Amino acid sequence: MRKHPIRRVVLGSAATVSGVVLLLALKMPYAPWEAERTSAAQPPAAGAPAAPGTGGAGAPSPGAPAGDPAGGAPAGGGGDGAAGDGQGGDGAPAREAPRTVTGDLVTTEYGPVQARITLTGGKITAADAAQAPSGNPQTESITARAVPELGKKAVQAQSAEIDTVSGATFTSEGYKKSLQSALDRAGG
């Protein structure tokens, strides 16, 4: 019955080591945060025509200060043709040009975080990160999951009072601080 007890130990150890190596070797086939950043720049333009000069990443127009209520819109257009009363032709408030505000750079244990929000009519219409922790595959994986979720929470809450993302506490706390500074700069 006990012919080869060492063989069992060796085989069990080899199987365990092989399983651990396979788990540690798993890698993502693509960088999901690249797709999120690309799509994060599109939501503000979905409901209104894109403002010229805003760039693909939602950056403010050249020469427009971050707190400029006009958002750096060009002088000759982009509006709905309503004049003076602040309302469109159907009695609805006139569309305000989207403007992008970037928060303070907050240093966390895993790297810098900087929130960026797009405001239209005083409401947050999009939120993402101008900078987020990176440097190793695990940090980038957590960032890729946390930043889009934090942005969605900010748009839903319309404030910096958002819950942290599980498994990304440091990034979440840094994002919330930066988001609050962006809202302060925007006057909201």
Short mmCIF file of N, CA, C and O in Angstrom, two decimals, residues 22 26-27 79 88 93 101 119 136 154:
data_model
loop_
_atom_site.label_atom_id
_atom_site.label_comp_id
_atom_site.label_asym_id
_atom_site.label_seq_id
_atom_site.Cartn_x
_atom_site.Cartn_y
_atom_site.Cartn_z
N LEU A 22 0.36 29.18 -13.47
CA LEU A 22 -0.66 29.48 -14.47
C LEU A 22 -1.53 30.66 -14.03
O LEU A 22 -1.87 31.53 -14.85
N LEU A 26 -1.63 34.72 -16.07
CA LEU A 26 -2.77 35.22 -16.83
C LEU A 26 -2.59 36.70 -17.11
O LEU A 26 -2.29 37.49 -16.22
N LYS A 27 -2.81 37.09 -18.34
CA LYS A 27 -2.68 38.49 -18.73
C LYS A 27 -3.88 38.89 -19.56
O LYS A 27 -4.49 38.07 -20.23
N GLY A 79 -24.53 77.90 -31.25
CA GLY A 79 -25.76 78.07 -30.49
C GLY A 79 -26.95 77.58 -31.27
O GLY A 79 -26.86 77.10 -32.39
N GLY A 88 -34.30 78.76 -25.49
CA GLY A 88 -34.40 78.39 -26.89
C GLY A 88 -35.77 78.77 -27.43
O GLY A 88 -36.63 79.26 -26.71
N PRO A 93 -34.42 76.10 -21.76
CA PRO A 93 -33.19 76.87 -21.59
C PRO A 93 -32.24 76.62 -22.75
O PRO A 93 -32.17 75.53 -23.29
N VAL A 101 -13.19 70.80 -16.94
CA VAL A 101 -12.43 71.31 -15.80
C VAL A 101 -11.63 70.15 -15.23
O VAL A 101 -12.16 69.05 -15.04
N LEU A 119 -18.74 69.69 -17.95
CA LEU A 119 -19.98 70.30 -17.45
C LEU A 119 -20.76 70.91 -18.60
O LEU A 119 -20.17 71.56 -19.47
N ASN A 136 2.49 49.05 -13.25
CA ASN A 136 2.63 47.60 -13.32
C ASN A 136 1.27 47.02 -13.73
O ASN A 136 0.25 47.70 -13.61
N ALA A 154 -19.76 59.66 -10.34
CA ALA A 154 -19.72 61.12 -10.25
C ALA A 154 -20.84 61.75 -11.08
O ALA A 154 -21.48 62.71 -10.65
#
